[in-house]
N, CA, C and O of each residue as an XYZ file, in Angstrom:
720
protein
N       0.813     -1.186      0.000
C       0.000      0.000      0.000
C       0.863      1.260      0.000
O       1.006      1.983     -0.986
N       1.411      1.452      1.163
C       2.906      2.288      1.270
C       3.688      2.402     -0.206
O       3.825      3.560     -0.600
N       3.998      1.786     -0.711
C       4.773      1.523     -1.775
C       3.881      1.903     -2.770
O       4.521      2.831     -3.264
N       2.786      1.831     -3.452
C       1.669      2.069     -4.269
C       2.258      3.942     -4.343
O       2.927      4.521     -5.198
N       1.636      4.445     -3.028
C       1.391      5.579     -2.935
C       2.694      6.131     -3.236
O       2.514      6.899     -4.180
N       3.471      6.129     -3.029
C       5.615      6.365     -2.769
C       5.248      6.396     -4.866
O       5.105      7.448     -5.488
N       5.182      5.010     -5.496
C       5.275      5.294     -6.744
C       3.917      6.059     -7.582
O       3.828      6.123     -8.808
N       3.068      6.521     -6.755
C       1.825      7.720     -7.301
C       2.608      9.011     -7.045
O       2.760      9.903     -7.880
N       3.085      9.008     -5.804
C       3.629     10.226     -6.089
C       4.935     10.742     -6.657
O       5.218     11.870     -7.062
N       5.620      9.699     -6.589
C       6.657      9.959     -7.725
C       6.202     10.360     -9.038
O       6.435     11.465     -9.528
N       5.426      9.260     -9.698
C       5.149      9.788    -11.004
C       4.378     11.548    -11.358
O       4.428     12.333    -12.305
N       3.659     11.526     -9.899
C       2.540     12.800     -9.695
C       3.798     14.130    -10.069
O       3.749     15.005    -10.933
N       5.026     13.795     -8.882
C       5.931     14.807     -8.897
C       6.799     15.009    -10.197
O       7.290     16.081    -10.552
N       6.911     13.748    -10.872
C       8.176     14.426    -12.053
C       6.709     14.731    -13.495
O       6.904     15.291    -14.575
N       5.875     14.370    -13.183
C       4.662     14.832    -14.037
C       4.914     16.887    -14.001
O       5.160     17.673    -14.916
N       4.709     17.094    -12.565
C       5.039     17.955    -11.740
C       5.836     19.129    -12.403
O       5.471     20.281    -12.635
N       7.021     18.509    -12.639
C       8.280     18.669    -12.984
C       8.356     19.493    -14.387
O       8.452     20.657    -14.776
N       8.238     17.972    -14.984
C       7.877     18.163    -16.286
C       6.675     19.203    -17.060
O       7.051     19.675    -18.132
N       5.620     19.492    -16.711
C       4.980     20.588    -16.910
C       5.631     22.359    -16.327
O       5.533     23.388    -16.997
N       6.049     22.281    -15.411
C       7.191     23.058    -15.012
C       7.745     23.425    -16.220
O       7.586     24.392    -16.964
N       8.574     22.226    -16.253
C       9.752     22.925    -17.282
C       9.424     23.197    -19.194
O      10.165     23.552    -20.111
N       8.456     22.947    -19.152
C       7.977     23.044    -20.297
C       7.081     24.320    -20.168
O       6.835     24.902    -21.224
N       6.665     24.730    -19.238
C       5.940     26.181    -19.012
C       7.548     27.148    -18.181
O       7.455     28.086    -17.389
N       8.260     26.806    -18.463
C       9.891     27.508    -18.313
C      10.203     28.107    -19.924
O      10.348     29.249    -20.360
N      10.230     26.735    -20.572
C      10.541     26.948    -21.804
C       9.579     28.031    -22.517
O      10.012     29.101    -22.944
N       8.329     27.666    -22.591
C       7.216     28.352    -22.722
C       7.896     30.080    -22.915
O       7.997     30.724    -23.960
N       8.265     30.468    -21.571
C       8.554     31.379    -20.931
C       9.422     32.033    -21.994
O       9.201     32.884    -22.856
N      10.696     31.195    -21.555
C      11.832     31.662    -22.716
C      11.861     32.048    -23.698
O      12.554     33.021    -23.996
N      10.984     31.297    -24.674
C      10.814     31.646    -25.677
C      10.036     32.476    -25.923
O      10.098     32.621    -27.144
N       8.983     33.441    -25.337
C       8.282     34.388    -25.058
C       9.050     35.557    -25.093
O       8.824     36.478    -25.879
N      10.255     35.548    -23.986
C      11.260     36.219    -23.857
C      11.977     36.390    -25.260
O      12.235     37.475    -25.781
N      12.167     35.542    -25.614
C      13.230     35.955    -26.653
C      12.487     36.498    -28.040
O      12.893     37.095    -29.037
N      10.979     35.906    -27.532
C      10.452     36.452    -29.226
C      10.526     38.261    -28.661
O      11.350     38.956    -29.256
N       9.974     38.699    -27.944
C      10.182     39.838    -27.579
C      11.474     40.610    -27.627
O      11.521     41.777    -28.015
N      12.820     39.726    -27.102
C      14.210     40.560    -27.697
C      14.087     40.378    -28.888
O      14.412     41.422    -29.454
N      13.745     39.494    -29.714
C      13.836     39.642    -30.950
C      13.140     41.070    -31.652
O      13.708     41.782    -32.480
N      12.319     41.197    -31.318
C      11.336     42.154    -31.541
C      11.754     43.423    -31.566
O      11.720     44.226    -32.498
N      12.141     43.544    -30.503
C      12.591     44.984    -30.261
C      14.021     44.895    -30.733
O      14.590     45.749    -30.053
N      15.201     44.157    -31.771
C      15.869     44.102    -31.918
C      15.613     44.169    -33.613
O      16.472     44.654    -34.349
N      14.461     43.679    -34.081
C      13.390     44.120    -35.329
C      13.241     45.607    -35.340
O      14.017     46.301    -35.997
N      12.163     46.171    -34.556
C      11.716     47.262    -34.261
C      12.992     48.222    -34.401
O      12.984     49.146    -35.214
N      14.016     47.976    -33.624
C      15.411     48.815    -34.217
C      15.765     48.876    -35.176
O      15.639     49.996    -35.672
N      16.359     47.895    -35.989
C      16.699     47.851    -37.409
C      16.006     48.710    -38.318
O      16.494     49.673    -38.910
N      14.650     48.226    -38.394
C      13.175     49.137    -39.029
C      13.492     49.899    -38.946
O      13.525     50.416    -40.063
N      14.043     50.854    -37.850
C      13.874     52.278    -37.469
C      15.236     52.699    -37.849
O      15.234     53.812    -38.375
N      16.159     52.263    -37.766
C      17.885     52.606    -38.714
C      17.364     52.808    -39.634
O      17.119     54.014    -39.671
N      16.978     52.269    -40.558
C      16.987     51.948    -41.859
C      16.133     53.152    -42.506
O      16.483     53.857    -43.452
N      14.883     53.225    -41.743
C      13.704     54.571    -42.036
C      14.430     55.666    -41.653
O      14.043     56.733    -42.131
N      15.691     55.707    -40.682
C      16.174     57.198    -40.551
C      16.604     57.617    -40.986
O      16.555     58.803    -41.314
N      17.811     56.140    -41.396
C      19.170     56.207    -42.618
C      18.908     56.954    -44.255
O      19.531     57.718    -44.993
N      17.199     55.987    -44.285
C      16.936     56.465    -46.047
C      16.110     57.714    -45.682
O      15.890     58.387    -46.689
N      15.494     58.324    -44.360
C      14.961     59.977    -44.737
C      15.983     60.476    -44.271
O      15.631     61.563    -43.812
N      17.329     60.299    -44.067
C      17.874     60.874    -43.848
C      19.048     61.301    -45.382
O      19.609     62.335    -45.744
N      18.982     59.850    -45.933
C      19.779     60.955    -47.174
C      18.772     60.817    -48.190
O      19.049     60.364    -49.301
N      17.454     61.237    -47.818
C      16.062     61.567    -49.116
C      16.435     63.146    -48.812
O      16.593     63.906    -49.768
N      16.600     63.717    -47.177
C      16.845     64.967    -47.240
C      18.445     65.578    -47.613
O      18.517     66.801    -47.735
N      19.355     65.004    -47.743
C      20.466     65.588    -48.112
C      20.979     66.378    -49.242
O      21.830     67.228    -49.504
N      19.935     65.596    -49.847
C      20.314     66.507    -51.420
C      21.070     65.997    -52.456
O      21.178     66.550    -53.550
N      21.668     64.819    -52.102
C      22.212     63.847    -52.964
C      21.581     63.070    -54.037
O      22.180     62.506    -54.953
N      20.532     63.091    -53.872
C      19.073     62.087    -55.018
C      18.940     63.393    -55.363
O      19.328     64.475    -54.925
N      17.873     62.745    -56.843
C      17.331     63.814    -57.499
C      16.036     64.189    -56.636
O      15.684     63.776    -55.531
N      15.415     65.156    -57.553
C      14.361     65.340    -56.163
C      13.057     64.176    -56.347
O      12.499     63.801    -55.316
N      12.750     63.807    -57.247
C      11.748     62.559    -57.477
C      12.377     61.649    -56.622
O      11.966     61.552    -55.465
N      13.258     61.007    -56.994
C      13.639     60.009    -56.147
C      14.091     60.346    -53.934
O      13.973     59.582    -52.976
N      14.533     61.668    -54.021
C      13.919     62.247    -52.549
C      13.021     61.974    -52.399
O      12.724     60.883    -51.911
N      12.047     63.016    -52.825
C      10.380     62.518    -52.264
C       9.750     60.873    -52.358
O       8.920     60.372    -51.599
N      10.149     60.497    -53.047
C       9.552     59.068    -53.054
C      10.457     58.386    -51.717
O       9.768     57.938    -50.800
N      11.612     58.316    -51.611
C      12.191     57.563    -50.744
C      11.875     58.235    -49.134
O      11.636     57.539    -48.147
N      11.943     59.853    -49.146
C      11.012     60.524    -48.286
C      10.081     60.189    -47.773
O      10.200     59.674    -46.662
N       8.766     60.342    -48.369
C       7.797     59.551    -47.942
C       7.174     58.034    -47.647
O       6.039     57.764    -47.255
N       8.184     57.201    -47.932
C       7.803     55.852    -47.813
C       8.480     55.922    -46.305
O       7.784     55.501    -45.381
N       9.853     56.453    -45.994
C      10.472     56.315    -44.499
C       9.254     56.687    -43.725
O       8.496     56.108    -42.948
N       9.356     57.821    -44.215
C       8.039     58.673    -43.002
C       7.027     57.615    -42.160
O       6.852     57.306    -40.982
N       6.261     57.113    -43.956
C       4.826     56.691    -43.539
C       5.987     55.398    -42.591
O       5.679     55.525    -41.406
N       6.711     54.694    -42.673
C       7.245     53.208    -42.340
C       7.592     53.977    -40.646
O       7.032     53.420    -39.702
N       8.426     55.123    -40.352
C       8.294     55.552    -39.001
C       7.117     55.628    -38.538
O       6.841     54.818    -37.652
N       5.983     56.669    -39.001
C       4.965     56.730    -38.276
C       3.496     55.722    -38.381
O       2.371     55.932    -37.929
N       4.028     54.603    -39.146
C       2.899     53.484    -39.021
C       2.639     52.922    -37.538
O       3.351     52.531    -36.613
N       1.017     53.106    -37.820
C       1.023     51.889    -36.224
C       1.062     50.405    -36.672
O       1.160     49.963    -37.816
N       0.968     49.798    -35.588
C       0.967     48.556    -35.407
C       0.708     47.645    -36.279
O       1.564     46.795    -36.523
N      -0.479     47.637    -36.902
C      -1.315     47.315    -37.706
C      -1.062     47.425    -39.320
O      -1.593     46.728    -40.184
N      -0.221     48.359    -39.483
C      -0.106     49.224    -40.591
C       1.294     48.765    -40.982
O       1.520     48.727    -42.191
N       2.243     48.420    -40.167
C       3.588     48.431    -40.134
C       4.015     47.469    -41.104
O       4.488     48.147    -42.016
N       4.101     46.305    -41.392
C       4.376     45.692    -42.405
C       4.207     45.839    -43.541
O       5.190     45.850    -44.282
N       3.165     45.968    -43.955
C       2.859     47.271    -44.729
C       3.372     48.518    -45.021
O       3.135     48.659    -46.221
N       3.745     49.168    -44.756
C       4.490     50.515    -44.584
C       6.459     50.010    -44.725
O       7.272     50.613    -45.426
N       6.710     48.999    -43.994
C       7.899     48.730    -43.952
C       8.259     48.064    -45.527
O       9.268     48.249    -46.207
N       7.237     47.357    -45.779
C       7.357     46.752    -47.037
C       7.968     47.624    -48.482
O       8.848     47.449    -49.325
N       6.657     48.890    -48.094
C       6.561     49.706    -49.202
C       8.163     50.990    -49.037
O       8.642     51.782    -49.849
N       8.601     50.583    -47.394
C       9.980     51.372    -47.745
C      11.102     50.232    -48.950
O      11.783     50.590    -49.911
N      10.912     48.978    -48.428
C      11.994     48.224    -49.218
C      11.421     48.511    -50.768
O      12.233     48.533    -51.693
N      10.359     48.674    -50.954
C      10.122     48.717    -52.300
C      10.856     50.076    -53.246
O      11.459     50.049    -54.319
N      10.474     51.327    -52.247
C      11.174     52.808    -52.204
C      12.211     52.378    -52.740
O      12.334     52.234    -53.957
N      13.313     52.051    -51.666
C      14.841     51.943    -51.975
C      15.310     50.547    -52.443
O      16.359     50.006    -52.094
N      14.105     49.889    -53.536
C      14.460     49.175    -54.531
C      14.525     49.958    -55.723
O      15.399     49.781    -56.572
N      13.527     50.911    -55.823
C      13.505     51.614    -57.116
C      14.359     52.887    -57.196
O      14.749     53.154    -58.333
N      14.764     53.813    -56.113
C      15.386     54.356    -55.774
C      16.742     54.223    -56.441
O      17.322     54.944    -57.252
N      17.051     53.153    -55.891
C      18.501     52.052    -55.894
C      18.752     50.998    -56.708
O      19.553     50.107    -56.427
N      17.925     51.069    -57.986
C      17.820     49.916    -58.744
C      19.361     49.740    -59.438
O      19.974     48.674    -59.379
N      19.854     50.881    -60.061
C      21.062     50.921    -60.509
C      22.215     51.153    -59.727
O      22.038     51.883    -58.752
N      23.086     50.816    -59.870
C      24.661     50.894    -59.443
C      25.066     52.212    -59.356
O      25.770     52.637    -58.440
N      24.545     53.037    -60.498
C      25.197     54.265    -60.624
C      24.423     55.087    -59.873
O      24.881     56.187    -59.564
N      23.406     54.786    -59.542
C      22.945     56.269    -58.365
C      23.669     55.501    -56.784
O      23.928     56.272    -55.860
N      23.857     54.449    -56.666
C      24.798     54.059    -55.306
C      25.995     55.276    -55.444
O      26.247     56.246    -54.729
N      26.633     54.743    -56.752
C      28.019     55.562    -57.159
C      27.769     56.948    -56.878
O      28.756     57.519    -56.415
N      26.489     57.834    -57.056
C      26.605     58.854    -57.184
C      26.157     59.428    -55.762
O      26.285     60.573    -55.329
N      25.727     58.565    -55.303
C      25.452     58.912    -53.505
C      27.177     58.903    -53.143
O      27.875     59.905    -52.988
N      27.631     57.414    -53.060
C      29.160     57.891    -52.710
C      29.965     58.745    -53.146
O      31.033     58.983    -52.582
N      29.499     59.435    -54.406
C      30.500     60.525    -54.907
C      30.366     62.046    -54.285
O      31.325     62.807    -54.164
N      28.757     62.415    -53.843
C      28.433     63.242    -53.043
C      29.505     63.690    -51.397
O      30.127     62.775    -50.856
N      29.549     64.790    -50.949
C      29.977     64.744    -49.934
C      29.619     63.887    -48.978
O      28.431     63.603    -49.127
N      30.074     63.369    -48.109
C      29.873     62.423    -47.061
C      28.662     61.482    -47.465
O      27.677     61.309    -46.747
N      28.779     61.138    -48.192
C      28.161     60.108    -49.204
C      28.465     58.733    -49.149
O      27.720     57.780    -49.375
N      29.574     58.748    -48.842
C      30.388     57.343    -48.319
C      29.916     56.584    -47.225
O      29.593     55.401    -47.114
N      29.956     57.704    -46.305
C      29.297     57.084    -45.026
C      27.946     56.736    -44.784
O      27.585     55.882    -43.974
N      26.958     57.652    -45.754
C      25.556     57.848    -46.134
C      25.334     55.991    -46.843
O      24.530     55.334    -46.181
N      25.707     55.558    -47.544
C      26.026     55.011    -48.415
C      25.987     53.461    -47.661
O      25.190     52.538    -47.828
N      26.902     53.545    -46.977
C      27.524     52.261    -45.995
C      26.922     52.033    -44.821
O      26.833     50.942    -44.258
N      26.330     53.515    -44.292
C      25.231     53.179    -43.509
C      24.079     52.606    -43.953
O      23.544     51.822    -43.169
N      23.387     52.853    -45.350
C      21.973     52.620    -45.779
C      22.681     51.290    -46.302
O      22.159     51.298    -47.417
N      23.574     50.033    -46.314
C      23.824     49.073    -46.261
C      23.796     48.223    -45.635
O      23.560     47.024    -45.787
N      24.098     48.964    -44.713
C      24.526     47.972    -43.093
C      22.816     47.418    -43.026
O      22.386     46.265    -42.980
N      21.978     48.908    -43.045
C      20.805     48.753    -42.547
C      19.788     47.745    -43.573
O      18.991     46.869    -43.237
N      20.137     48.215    -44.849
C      19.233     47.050    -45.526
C      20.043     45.258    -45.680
O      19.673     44.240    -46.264
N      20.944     45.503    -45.054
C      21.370     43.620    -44.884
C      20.808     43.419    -43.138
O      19.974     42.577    -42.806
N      21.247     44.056    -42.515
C      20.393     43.920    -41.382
C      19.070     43.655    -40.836
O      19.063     42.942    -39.832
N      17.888     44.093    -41.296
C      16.461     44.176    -41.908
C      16.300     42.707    -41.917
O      16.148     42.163    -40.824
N      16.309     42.087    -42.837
C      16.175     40.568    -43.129
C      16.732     39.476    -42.063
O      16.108     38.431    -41.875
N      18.028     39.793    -41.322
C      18.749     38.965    -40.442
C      17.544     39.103    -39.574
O      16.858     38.105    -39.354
N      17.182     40.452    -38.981
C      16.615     40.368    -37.797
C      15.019     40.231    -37.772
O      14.331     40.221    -36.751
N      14.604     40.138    -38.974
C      13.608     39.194    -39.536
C      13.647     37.997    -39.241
O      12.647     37.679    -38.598
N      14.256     37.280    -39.391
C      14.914     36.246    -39.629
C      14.436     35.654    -38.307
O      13.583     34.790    -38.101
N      15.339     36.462    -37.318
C      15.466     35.484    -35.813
C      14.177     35.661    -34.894
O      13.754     35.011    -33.938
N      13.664     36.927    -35.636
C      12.222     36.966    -34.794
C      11.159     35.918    -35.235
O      10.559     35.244    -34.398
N      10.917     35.785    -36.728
C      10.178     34.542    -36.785
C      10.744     33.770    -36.318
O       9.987     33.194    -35.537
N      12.144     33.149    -36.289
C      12.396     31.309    -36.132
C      11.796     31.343    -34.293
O      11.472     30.406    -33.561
N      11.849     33.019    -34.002
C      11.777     32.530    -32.524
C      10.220     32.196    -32.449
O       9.778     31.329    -31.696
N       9.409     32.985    -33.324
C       7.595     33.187    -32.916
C       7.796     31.591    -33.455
O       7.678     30.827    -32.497
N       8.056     30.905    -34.682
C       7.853     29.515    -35.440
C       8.056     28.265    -33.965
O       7.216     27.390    -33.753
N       9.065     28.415    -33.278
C       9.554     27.791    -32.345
C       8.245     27.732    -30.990
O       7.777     26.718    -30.472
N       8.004     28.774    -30.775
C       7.157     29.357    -29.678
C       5.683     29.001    -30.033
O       4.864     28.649    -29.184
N       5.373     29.146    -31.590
C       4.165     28.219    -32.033
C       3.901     26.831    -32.224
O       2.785     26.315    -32.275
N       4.842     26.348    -32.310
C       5.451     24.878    -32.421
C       5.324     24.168    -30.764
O       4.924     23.018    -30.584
N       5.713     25.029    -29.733
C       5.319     24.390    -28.489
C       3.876     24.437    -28.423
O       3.175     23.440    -28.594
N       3.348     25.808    -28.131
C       2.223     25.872    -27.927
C       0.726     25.047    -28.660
O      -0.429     25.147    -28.246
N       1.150     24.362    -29.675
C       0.600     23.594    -30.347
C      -0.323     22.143    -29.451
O      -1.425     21.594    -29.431
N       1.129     22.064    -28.766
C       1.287     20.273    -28.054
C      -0.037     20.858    -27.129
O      -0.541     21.930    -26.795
N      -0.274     19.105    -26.924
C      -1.365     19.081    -26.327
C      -1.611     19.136    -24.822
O      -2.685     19.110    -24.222
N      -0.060     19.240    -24.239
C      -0.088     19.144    -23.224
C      -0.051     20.504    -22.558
O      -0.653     20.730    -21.508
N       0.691     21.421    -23.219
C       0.457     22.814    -23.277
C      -1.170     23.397    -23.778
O      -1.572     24.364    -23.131
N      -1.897     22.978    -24.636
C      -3.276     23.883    -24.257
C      -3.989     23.015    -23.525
O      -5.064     23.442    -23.104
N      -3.733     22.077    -23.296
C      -4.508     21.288    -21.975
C      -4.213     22.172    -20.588
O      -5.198     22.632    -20.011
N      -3.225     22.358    -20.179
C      -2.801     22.457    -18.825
C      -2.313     23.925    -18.739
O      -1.558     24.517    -17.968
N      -3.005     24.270    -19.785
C      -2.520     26.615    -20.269
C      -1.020     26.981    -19.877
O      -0.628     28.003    -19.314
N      -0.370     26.017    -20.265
C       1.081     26.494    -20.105
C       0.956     28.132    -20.065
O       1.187     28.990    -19.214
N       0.479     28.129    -21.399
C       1.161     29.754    -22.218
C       0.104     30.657    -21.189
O      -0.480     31.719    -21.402
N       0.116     30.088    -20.428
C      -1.379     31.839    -19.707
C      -1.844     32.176    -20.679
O      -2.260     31.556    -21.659
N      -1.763     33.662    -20.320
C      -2.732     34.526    -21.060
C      -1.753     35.425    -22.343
O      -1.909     36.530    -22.862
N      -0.681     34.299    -22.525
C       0.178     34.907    -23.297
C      -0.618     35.356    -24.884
O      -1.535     34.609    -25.225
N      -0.294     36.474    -25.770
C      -1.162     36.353    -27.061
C       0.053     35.031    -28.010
O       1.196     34.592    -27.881
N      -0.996     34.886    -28.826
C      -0.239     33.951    -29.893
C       0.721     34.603    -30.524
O       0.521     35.715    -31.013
N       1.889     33.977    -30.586
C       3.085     34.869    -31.682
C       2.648     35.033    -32.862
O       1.942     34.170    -33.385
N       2.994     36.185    -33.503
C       2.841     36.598    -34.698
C       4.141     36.870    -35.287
O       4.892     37.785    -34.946
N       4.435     35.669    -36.552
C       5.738     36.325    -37.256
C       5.516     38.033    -38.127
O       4.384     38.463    -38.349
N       6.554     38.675    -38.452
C       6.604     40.191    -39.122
C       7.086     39.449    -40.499
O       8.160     39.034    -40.935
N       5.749     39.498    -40.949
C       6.007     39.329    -42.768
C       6.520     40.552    -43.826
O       5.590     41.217    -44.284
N       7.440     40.808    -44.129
C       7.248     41.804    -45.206
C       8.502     41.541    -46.154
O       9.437     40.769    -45.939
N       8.272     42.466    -47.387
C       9.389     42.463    -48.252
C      10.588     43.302    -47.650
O      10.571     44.424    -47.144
N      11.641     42.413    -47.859
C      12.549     42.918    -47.105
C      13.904     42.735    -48.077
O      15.031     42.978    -47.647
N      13.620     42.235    -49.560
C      14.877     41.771    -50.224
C      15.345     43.083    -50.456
O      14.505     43.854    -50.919
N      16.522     43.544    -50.241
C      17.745     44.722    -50.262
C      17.628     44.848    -52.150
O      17.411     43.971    -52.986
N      17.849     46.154    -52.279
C      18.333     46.638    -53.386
C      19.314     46.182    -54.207
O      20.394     46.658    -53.857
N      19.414     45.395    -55.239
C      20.251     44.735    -55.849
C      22.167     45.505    -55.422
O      23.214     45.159    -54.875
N      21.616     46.579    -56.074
C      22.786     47.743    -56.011
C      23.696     48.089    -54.824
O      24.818     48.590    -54.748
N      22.590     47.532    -53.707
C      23.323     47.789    -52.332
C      23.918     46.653    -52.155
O      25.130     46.438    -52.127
N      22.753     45.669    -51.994
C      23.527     44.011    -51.736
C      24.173     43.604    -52.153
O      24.760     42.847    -51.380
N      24.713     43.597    -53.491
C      26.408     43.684    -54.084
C      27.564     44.275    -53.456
O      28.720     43.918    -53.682
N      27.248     45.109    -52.731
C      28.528     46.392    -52.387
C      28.978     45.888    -51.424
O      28.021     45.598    -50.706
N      30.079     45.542    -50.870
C      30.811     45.508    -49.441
C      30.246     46.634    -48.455
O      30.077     47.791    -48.841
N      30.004     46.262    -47.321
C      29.481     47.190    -46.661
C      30.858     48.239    -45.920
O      30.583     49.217    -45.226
């Protein structure tokens, strides 16, 4: 009888255990979709400062200013909702913007153009990386929450469901060639 109960509660406790550590993990990965996020949310925001920042310099013609102008803008001041969207339509900006080699060339030939130049690089190879790690983290984090033992036993609380950040994010031919 003694012995019965000794192996009920053993199994009761690493049962115990085991839901524990799987609402740990849970956790973690919650955590990290969130650094990811805000490690997204940065990049986005380089990149929208980098390109209104040389839409205003004077280095583009002025069509291609205003167009690359206003796509940063709307991509800074999108909400939530709006943002992928808006971020999309900047990569699209400084695809057309940047379609050729020779307006890169002619940004670097401008005064401090170089640096203008190598910054709006950094930022559009960056963009995609940190794309990148925020979905594999939401893909990962949806992938637990799936199991059955997790919406049985509400691991995730009242956590919301991850949402990966979809958008076009392929870099400007012209840039993504260039050594940064």
């Amino acid at each position: 009888m003694t012995a019965t109960l000794i192996w009920i509660l053993v199994v009761l406790v690493a049962i115990g255990l085991y839901l524990s550590w799987t609402a740990g993990r849970l956790d973690r990965l919650h955590a990290r979709i969130d650094a990811a996020r805000a490690a997204l949310d940065a990049q986005l925001l380089r990149r929208a400062s980098v390109a209104q920042e040389l839409a205003t310099s004077g280095v583009l013609d002025p069509a291609a200013s205003i167009v690359l102008y206003e796509a940063a803008h709307a991509a800074r001041q999108a909400e939530e909702e709006q943002r992928e969207v808006a971020e999309s339509e900047l990569t699209q900006a400084l695809r057309a913007v940047f379609a050729e080699p020779q307006q890169v060339e002619a940004v670097r030939e401008a005064p401090g153009g170089e640096e203008a130049a190598r910054e709006l690089t950094e930022a559009v190879r960056r963009v995609p990386m940190a794309r990148r790690f925020h979905n594999d983290a939401v893909r990962a984090a949806r992938a637990l929450r799936r199991h059955r033992k997790v919406r049985l036993f509400r691991l995730a609380g009242h956590a919301p469901f991850p949402l990966a950040f979809e958008m076009d994010d392929e870099p400007p031919a012209a840039l993504a060639d260039r050594p940064a």
